[in-house]
XYZ file of N, CA and C in Angstrom:
282
model
N -1.939 -13.906 21.881
C -1.407 -13.126 20.780
C -1.153 -14.001 19.583
N -0.524 -15.154 19.803
C -0.223 -16.053 18.657
C -1.481 -16.565 17.957
N -2.528 -16.850 18.709
C -3.823 -17.301 18.105
C -4.377 -16.164 17.264
N -4.302 -14.957 17.781
C -4.810 -13.795 17.008
C -4.050 -13.603 15.717
N -2.694 -13.816 15.725
C -1.903 -13.662 14.536
C -2.302 -14.683 13.498
N -2.589 -15.886 13.907
C -2.917 -16.972 12.960
C -4.276 -16.683 12.331
N -5.209 -16.143 13.067
C -6.521 -15.829 12.526
C -6.526 -14.589 11.678
N -5.499 -13.719 11.841
C -5.488 -12.442 11.147
C -4.768 -12.546 9.795
N -4.078 -13.689 9.582
C -3.364 -13.821 8.301
C -3.920 -15.041 7.536
N -4.209 -14.809 6.258
C -4.715 -15.926 5.440
C -4.036 -15.893 4.111
N -3.979 -17.045 3.463
C -3.358 -17.189 2.156
C -4.460 -17.357 1.127
N -4.650 -16.381 0.273
C -5.748 -16.409 -0.703
C -5.282 -15.968 -2.047
N -5.600 -16.696 -3.089
C -5.244 -16.343 -4.461
C -3.705 -16.102 -4.643
N -2.922 -17.002 -4.104
C -1.468 -16.970 -4.220
C -0.833 -15.814 -3.487
N -1.463 -15.196 -2.507
C -0.850 -14.121 -1.762
C -1.378 -14.156 -0.305
N -0.599 -13.578 0.569
C -1.000 -13.486 1.971
C -1.815 -12.186 2.164
N -2.855 -12.283 2.986
C -3.700 -11.142 3.326
C -3.708 -11.099 4.835
N -3.318 -9.886 5.368
C -3.255 -9.680 6.823
C -4.273 -8.648 7.202
N -5.048 -8.949 8.168
C -6.045 -8.031 8.746
C -5.305 -7.078 9.719
N -5.714 -5.813 9.779
C -5.175 -4.922 10.701
C -5.725 -5.211 12.086
N -4.920 -5.109 13.080
C -5.406 -5.459 14.512
C -6.234 -4.363 15.165
N -7.422 -4.162 14.695
C -8.290 -3.118 15.254
C -8.881 -3.573 16.622
N -9.058 -2.628 17.501
C -9.804 -2.913 18.723
C -11.305 -3.009 18.359
N -11.963 -3.984 18.908
C -13.356 -4.217 18.515
C -14.313 -3.064 18.792
N -14.039 -2.216 19.836
C -14.947 -1.158 20.168
C -14.489 0.192 19.700
N -13.473 0.232 18.802
C -12.957 1.482 18.295
C -13.764 1.983 17.132
N -13.949 3.334 17.063
C -14.718 3.899 15.918
C -13.848 3.720 14.687
N -14.515 3.545 13.541
C -13.804 3.381 12.289
C -13.047 4.632 11.921
N -11.835 4.445 11.425
C -11.036 5.623 10.960
C -11.484 5.963 9.575
N -11.335 7.230 9.223
C -11.652 7.657 7.851
C -10.616 7.109 6.861
N -10.961 7.015 5.582
C -10.036 6.530 4.611
C -8.820 7.443 4.568
N -7.705 6.933 4.163
C -6.482 7.753 4.020
C -6.075 7.844 2.594
N -7.015 7.619 1.663
C -6.678 7.618 0.208
C -5.977 8.849 -0.249
N -6.572 9.976 0.122
C -6.010 11.261 -0.401
C -4.649 11.640 0.234
N -4.471 11.236 1.506
C -3.168 11.437 2.137
C -2.091 10.608 1.485
N -2.458 9.328 1.217
C -1.534 8.395 0.586
C -1.203 8.847 -0.862
N -2.244 9.293 -1.562
C -2.048 9.753 -2.948
C -1.111 10.954 -2.963
N -1.249 11.923 -2.015
C -0.380 13.015 -1.958
C 1.084 12.598 -1.638
N 1.215 11.656 -0.729
C 2.597 11.179 -0.369
C 3.268 10.576 -1.607
N 2.465 9.847 -2.406
C 2.974 9.281 -3.636
C 3.440 10.293 -4.603
N 2.603 11.329 -4.770
C 2.976 12.427 -5.646
C 4.267 13.130 -5.223
N 4.460 13.299 -3.885
C 5.596 13.889 -3.363
C 6.882 13.024 -3.622
N 6.719 11.701 -3.463
C 7.859 10.782 -3.789
C 8.198 10.928 -5.274
N 7.241 10.978 -6.137
C 7.530 11.047 -7.560
C 8.213 12.408 -7.881
N 7.656 13.474 -7.272
C 8.300 14.797 -7.496
C 9.739 14.821 -7.058
N 9.976 14.208 -5.886
C 11.404 14.215 -5.363
C 12.303 13.333 -6.259
N 11.757 12.164 -6.679
C 12.564 11.283 -7.539
C 12.782 11.877 -8.943
N 11.917 12.782 -9.324
C 12.035 13.447 -10.663
C 13.320 14.202 -10.772
N 13.929 14.589 -9.633
C 15.187 15.370 -9.637
C 16.384 14.437 -10.070
N 16.151 13.113 -10.049
C 17.150 12.148 -10.481
C 16.466 11.197 -11.460
N 16.495 11.514 -12.777
C 15.765 10.725 -13.771
C 16.121 9.266 -13.767
N 17.365 8.906 -13.553
C 17.756 7.524 -13.527
C 17.107 6.768 -12.315
N 17.086 7.432 -11.172
C 16.468 6.820 -10.026
C 14.899 6.706 -10.220
N 14.288 7.707 -10.851
C 12.915 7.608 -11.151
C 12.611 6.458 -12.085
N 13.467 6.246 -13.049
C 13.286 5.102 -13.984
C 13.367 3.777 -13.265
N 14.340 3.631 -12.384
C 14.553 2.404 -11.592
C 13.321 2.181 -10.687
N 12.876 3.271 -10.043
C 11.703 3.192 -9.132
C 10.490 2.772 -9.950
N 10.310 3.326 -11.133
C 9.153 2.979 -11.956
C 9.166 1.487 -12.363
N 10.342 1.016 -12.641
C 10.487 -0.408 -13.015
C 10.149 -1.345 -11.830
N 10.584 -0.946 -10.635
C 10.295 -1.715 -9.434
C 8.793 -1.750 -9.232
N 8.177 -0.616 -9.260
C 6.676 -0.516 -9.059
C 5.953 -1.369 -10.132
N 6.346 -1.270 -11.383
C 5.711 -2.087 -12.420
C 5.859 -3.571 -12.157
N 7.070 -4.007 -11.727
C 7.321 -5.372 -11.405
C 6.462 -5.885 -10.221
N 6.380 -5.023 -9.204
C 5.520 -5.427 -8.052
C 4.046 -5.510 -8.437
N 3.617 -4.612 -9.318
C 2.238 -4.695 -9.778
C 1.995 -5.965 -10.624
N 2.960 -6.224 -11.495
C 2.892 -7.451 -12.338
C 2.813 -8.707 -11.523
N 3.555 -8.718 -10.452
C 3.589 -9.896 -9.541
C 2.429 -9.992 -8.586
N 1.625 -8.974 -8.569
C 0.440 -8.931 -7.717
C 0.653 -8.510 -6.269
N 1.830 -7.934 -5.994
C 2.137 -7.452 -4.643
C 1.376 -6.122 -4.381
N 1.236 -5.359 -5.381
C 0.481 -4.087 -5.263
C -0.489 -3.964 -6.407
N -1.441 -3.066 -6.293
C -2.440 -2.808 -7.374
C -2.697 -1.354 -7.462
N -2.963 -0.930 -8.658
C -3.257 0.476 -8.921
C -4.668 0.835 -8.452
N -4.805 1.975 -7.799
C -6.088 2.446 -7.345
C -6.323 3.812 -7.922
N -7.356 3.932 -8.781
C -7.595 5.246 -9.403
C -8.419 6.146 -8.445
N -9.494 5.629 -7.985
C -10.373 6.295 -7.048
C -10.782 5.364 -5.958
N -11.007 5.863 -4.796
C -11.413 4.920 -3.687
C -12.762 4.292 -4.007
N -12.843 3.012 -3.820
C -14.138 2.297 -4.082
C -14.939 2.270 -2.789
N -15.853 3.224 -2.661
C -16.640 3.315 -1.423
C -17.598 2.170 -1.213
N -17.840 1.374 -2.246
C -18.707 0.170 -2.076
C -18.053 -0.854 -1.177
N -16.699 -0.781 -1.008
C -15.998 -1.738 -0.167
C -15.921 -1.278 1.287
N -16.524 -0.146 1.566
C -16.452 0.445 2.889
C -15.168 1.252 3.087
N -14.771 1.477 4.329
C -13.561 2.293 4.536
C -12.336 1.406 4.248
N -11.470 1.931 3.403
C -10.277 1.225 2.998
C -9.057 1.997 3.390
N -8.019 1.347 3.869
C -6.776 2.063 4.278
C -5.676 1.572 3.336
N -4.856 2.577 2.988
C -3.802 2.314 2.031
C -2.445 2.501 2.701
N -1.471 1.796 2.248
C -0.094 1.944 2.778
C 0.759 2.601 1.650
N 1.230 3.834 1.938
C 2.004 4.496 0.943
C 3.377 3.854 0.784
N 3.891 3.865 -0.433
C 5.148 3.294 -0.714
C 6.245 4.294 -0.268
N 7.338 3.753 0.253
C 8.415 4.575 0.689
C 9.702 4.029 0.067
N 10.273 4.733 -0.905
C 11.489 4.225 -1.548
C 12.706 4.193 -0.635
N 13.484 3.161 -0.768
C 14.726 3.031 -0.007
C 15.836 2.877 -1.000
N 16.823 3.745 -0.895
C 17.929 3.731 -1.918
C 19.182 3.081 -1.251
N 19.705 2.102 -1.964
C 20.966 1.447 -1.489
C 22.079 2.317 -1.906
N 23.063 2.443 -1.046
C 24.278 3.210 -1.346
C 25.362 2.335 -1.870
């Protein structure tokens, strides 16, 4: 397991890139772009009920994008093959 973890994580262009632990004989999963996009829209809709929270959330997202932690995806790039996205889930401190 430890050897697999070391080969699945690499440091490239000032960031860590981790490969998903797929089984070698498993059929490829379809892209989840549209599911993730819909989840993001729902998060924004829910946060819109609290304009101050939406503003803070937007600032956090912009900062993470500026720092290279996340990137904006307009349309799935099918030339890269099947791509999987991780939807953002806001956590509010009390």
